[in-house]
Amino acid sequence: MIIMFDPNPTDEAVGAVLAHATGFSGVTPKKYSYRGNLYTVVEVHLIGSTASIPTEAFEGMPGVTRVVRVSASYRLIGRHGREGLRVGFEYNGVSFQEQQVNLFAGLCAVDTRENVAATMATLADNEIVTTRMGVYKPRTSPYDFQGLGKDCLPWVFELAGAHGIRVIAMEVTDGRHLDEIRHALDQSGRATGVMLQIGTRNAQNFELLKLVGQQKEFPVLFKRGMGTSLEESLSACEYIASEGNPNIVFCLRGVKTHLGDPHRNLVDFAHVPVVRRQTRLPVCIDPSHSVGRMFQAPDGLPDIFHVVGQGVIAGASMVLVDLHPHPEAALCDGPQALRFSQLPRLVAYVKRVRSAYEEVLRLG
Ligand code: PEP
Ligand code: MN
C-alpha cells in the first residue's frame, strides 16, 4: 500500500501517517521522497501484509491525497495510475524530464584521444551538451576490444569539460568502475557529469543494480534486458530505486529475436507509451543498438532516423545514439555509427518530430 501526499507535505503530516501505520501489526512503514524539478514528492509505503488494512484508515488524514494498493512489483518506479505526475530530475545542469528531448550522441567505445576531441567539438558545434562514451565494454567475445578502461578517464573528462559537455552516459559493469569514475572526476575538478549506464547484458545483475542504487551521486540509465519481458525488466530496474536512488531513465534498445531481421534486434519502441504509462521514469530510446546497421530507406533516411522518429513521436525524452568520426575504423559497433555529417540532420529531425508530437497533444 502506498500513501501519497500533497507536494511538499509538512513533517507533521508525514509523521502522523508513520505513527498511525506503526499501529498495524505485520507491516513496516517506510518513507520515500524524491526531489523533482518543481517540488518534492513524498510517499509512505507499507510493506508486509496490508490486505486487511482498509485504505480509509489513511484517507482523509491531513496532507494525504491518495492511498493505493499496489500489485505491481515495481512499486517505487511505478506510476500507479497518477496521470498528472511529473517525472524526472535534474543532474549537473541537465533536466531529465518529459518536457524536452536530450540527445546523447557519441562514441560506442572510446578509442583515441583525437576521436574523442573531434566528437565533442562536433557536439559543441551542434549545441549538444550530452554524450555517450563507452569505456568499460562488455563484449560477446573475449577477443574483441574491451574498452580502454580507467586509463582514458582523465582525458575523456578533461575534453568533456573543455567542450562544455555536462553529462556523459557511460556503462559500468562492476563496483570498481564507480570508484574509478569518481576518482577521475575529482582529479578533473568535476569537469563534467556521468550517468551510469546499465547495459542490457547486466539488466538482471542484481548486485550491480543494488550498487548503483546505493549511491545518489550519479543518475542511472537502465537498459531493458534483451531477452526478458518488459515486466521483468521493470522489476529489475526497481532494484535501483529500492536501494535509494530515484534518478533513473529507462532505455528501450530492442529485444533479441531473428524476427527483427535484418535489424540487429526487434525494435521495441512501441513500448515507449507503455513504460510512460506504467512508470514515473523518463524513457530513452537507443536506435543504434536496436537497428544495428546503417540501412537506408528509399527516402534516403537511415532506418536509425526512422526509429528515432517512432520513439520521439511516442514521447521518448532521451535518445542514445552512436556517432563516430570514421565509422569504418571504429573498434566497436562501427556499422551502426552515424557520421558527423549526419548529425545536423538528426538534430533537426528530432526537433521537428518533437514539435509534431507537441502539436498533436495541443489539438486535444
Ligand atoms: C552500449 O550502449 O554500448 C551497449 C553495449 O548497449 P546494450 O547494452 O544495449 O547492448
Ligand atoms: Mn555498442
Short mmCIF file of N, CA, C and O in Angstrom, two decimals, residues 34-38 86-97 100 102 166-167 195 216-219 245-249 282:
data_model
loop_
_atom_site.label_atom_id
_atom_site.label_comp_id
_atom_site.label_asym_id
_atom_site.label_seq_id
_atom_site.Cartn_x
_atom_site.Cartn_y
_atom_site.Cartn_z
N TYR A 34 11.33 12.06 -3.24
CA TYR A 34 12.05 12.29 -4.50
C TYR A 34 12.01 13.76 -4.78
O TYR A 34 10.92 14.36 -4.81
N ARG A 35 13.17 14.34 -4.97
CA ARG A 35 13.20 15.78 -5.29
C ARG A 35 13.04 15.94 -6.79
O ARG A 35 13.90 15.56 -7.57
N GLY A 36 11.90 16.46 -7.21
CA GLY A 36 11.66 16.69 -8.64
C GLY A 36 12.09 18.09 -9.01
O GLY A 36 12.68 18.81 -8.21
N ASN A 37 11.80 18.48 -10.26
CA ASN A 37 12.17 19.82 -10.71
C ASN A 37 11.37 20.90 -10.00
O ASN A 37 11.87 21.98 -9.73
N LEU A 38 10.10 20.61 -9.71
CA LEU A 38 9.24 21.64 -9.17
C LEU A 38 8.96 21.47 -7.68
O LEU A 38 8.78 22.44 -6.96
N ARG A 86 4.46 14.46 -12.40
CA ARG A 86 5.62 14.92 -13.18
C ARG A 86 6.76 13.97 -12.94
O ARG A 86 7.03 13.57 -11.81
N VAL A 87 7.41 13.61 -13.99
CA VAL A 87 8.51 12.66 -13.84
C VAL A 87 9.82 13.40 -14.02
O VAL A 87 9.85 14.51 -14.53
N GLY A 88 10.89 12.78 -13.58
CA GLY A 88 12.20 13.30 -13.93
C GLY A 88 12.97 13.95 -12.80
O GLY A 88 12.54 13.99 -11.65
N PHE A 89 14.14 14.46 -13.17
CA PHE A 89 15.08 15.02 -12.21
C PHE A 89 16.07 15.89 -12.96
O PHE A 89 16.07 15.94 -14.20
N GLU A 90 16.90 16.57 -12.19
CA GLU A 90 17.91 17.47 -12.74
C GLU A 90 19.27 16.89 -12.36
O GLU A 90 19.43 16.39 -11.24
N TYR A 91 20.25 16.94 -13.27
CA TYR A 91 21.59 16.49 -12.90
C TYR A 91 22.62 17.33 -13.65
O TYR A 91 22.56 17.42 -14.88
N ASN A 92 23.51 17.91 -12.92
CA ASN A 92 24.61 18.70 -13.48
C ASN A 92 24.13 19.70 -14.55
O ASN A 92 24.74 19.81 -15.61
N GLY A 93 23.03 20.36 -14.24
CA GLY A 93 22.53 21.40 -15.15
C GLY A 93 21.69 20.87 -16.31
O GLY A 93 21.25 21.65 -17.15
N VAL A 94 21.48 19.56 -16.36
CA VAL A 94 20.65 19.00 -17.43
C VAL A 94 19.37 18.45 -16.82
O VAL A 94 19.40 17.77 -15.79
N SER A 95 18.27 18.80 -17.46
CA SER A 95 16.98 18.37 -16.95
C SER A 95 16.53 17.09 -17.67
O SER A 95 16.50 17.04 -18.89
N PHE A 96 16.25 16.07 -16.88
CA PHE A 96 15.76 14.80 -17.44
C PHE A 96 14.29 14.72 -17.09
O PHE A 96 13.92 14.38 -15.97
N GLN A 97 13.45 15.10 -18.03
CA GLN A 97 12.02 15.10 -17.77
C GLN A 97 11.31 15.01 -19.10
O GLN A 97 11.94 15.08 -20.15
N GLN A 100 11.24 17.72 -22.56
CA GLN A 100 12.28 18.00 -23.55
C GLN A 100 12.98 16.71 -23.94
O GLN A 100 12.91 15.72 -23.21
N ASN A 102 16.62 14.99 -24.72
CA ASN A 102 18.08 15.11 -24.66
C ASN A 102 18.70 14.11 -25.62
O ASN A 102 18.41 12.92 -25.56
N ARG A 166 28.05 18.37 -20.37
CA ARG A 166 27.56 18.34 -18.98
C ARG A 166 27.37 16.90 -18.46
O ARG A 166 27.53 16.64 -17.27
N VAL A 167 26.96 15.99 -19.34
CA VAL A 167 26.70 14.62 -18.87
C VAL A 167 27.19 13.60 -19.91
O VAL A 167 26.88 13.73 -21.10
N MET A 195 26.50 9.76 -16.21
CA MET A 195 25.28 8.98 -15.99
C MET A 195 25.69 7.53 -16.12
O MET A 195 26.23 7.12 -17.17
N LYS A 216 23.75 8.10 -4.69
CA LYS A 216 22.83 9.06 -5.31
C LYS A 216 23.60 10.12 -6.08
O LYS A 216 23.01 11.07 -6.58
N GLU A 217 24.91 9.94 -6.14
CA GLU A 217 25.73 10.95 -6.82
C GLU A 217 25.44 10.97 -8.32
O GLU A 217 25.36 12.03 -8.94
N PHE A 218 25.33 9.78 -8.92
CA PHE A 218 25.14 9.68 -10.36
C PHE A 218 23.75 9.13 -10.69
O PHE A 218 23.30 8.16 -10.07
N PRO A 219 23.09 9.72 -11.71
CA PRO A 219 21.85 9.11 -12.18
C PRO A 219 22.16 7.84 -12.96
O PRO A 219 23.32 7.60 -13.33
N ASN A 245 18.15 5.19 -4.93
CA ASN A 245 18.41 6.17 -5.99
C ASN A 245 17.21 6.28 -6.93
O ASN A 245 16.95 5.37 -7.72
N PRO A 246 16.48 7.40 -6.87
CA PRO A 246 15.29 7.54 -7.72
C PRO A 246 15.60 8.11 -9.10
O PRO A 246 14.72 8.16 -9.96
N ASN A 247 16.85 8.54 -9.33
CA ASN A 247 17.17 9.24 -10.57
C ASN A 247 17.56 8.25 -11.68
O ASN A 247 18.73 7.97 -11.92
N ILE A 248 16.53 7.74 -12.32
CA ILE A 248 16.69 6.65 -13.29
C ILE A 248 16.00 7.04 -14.60
O ILE A 248 14.92 7.63 -14.57
N VAL A 249 16.62 6.68 -15.70
CA VAL A 249 15.97 6.76 -17.02
C VAL A 249 15.90 5.33 -17.54
O VAL A 249 16.88 4.58 -17.45
N PRO A 282 11.51 8.90 -16.97
CA PRO A 282 11.68 9.35 -18.35
C PRO A 282 12.14 8.15 -19.18
O PRO A 282 12.82 7.26 -18.68
#
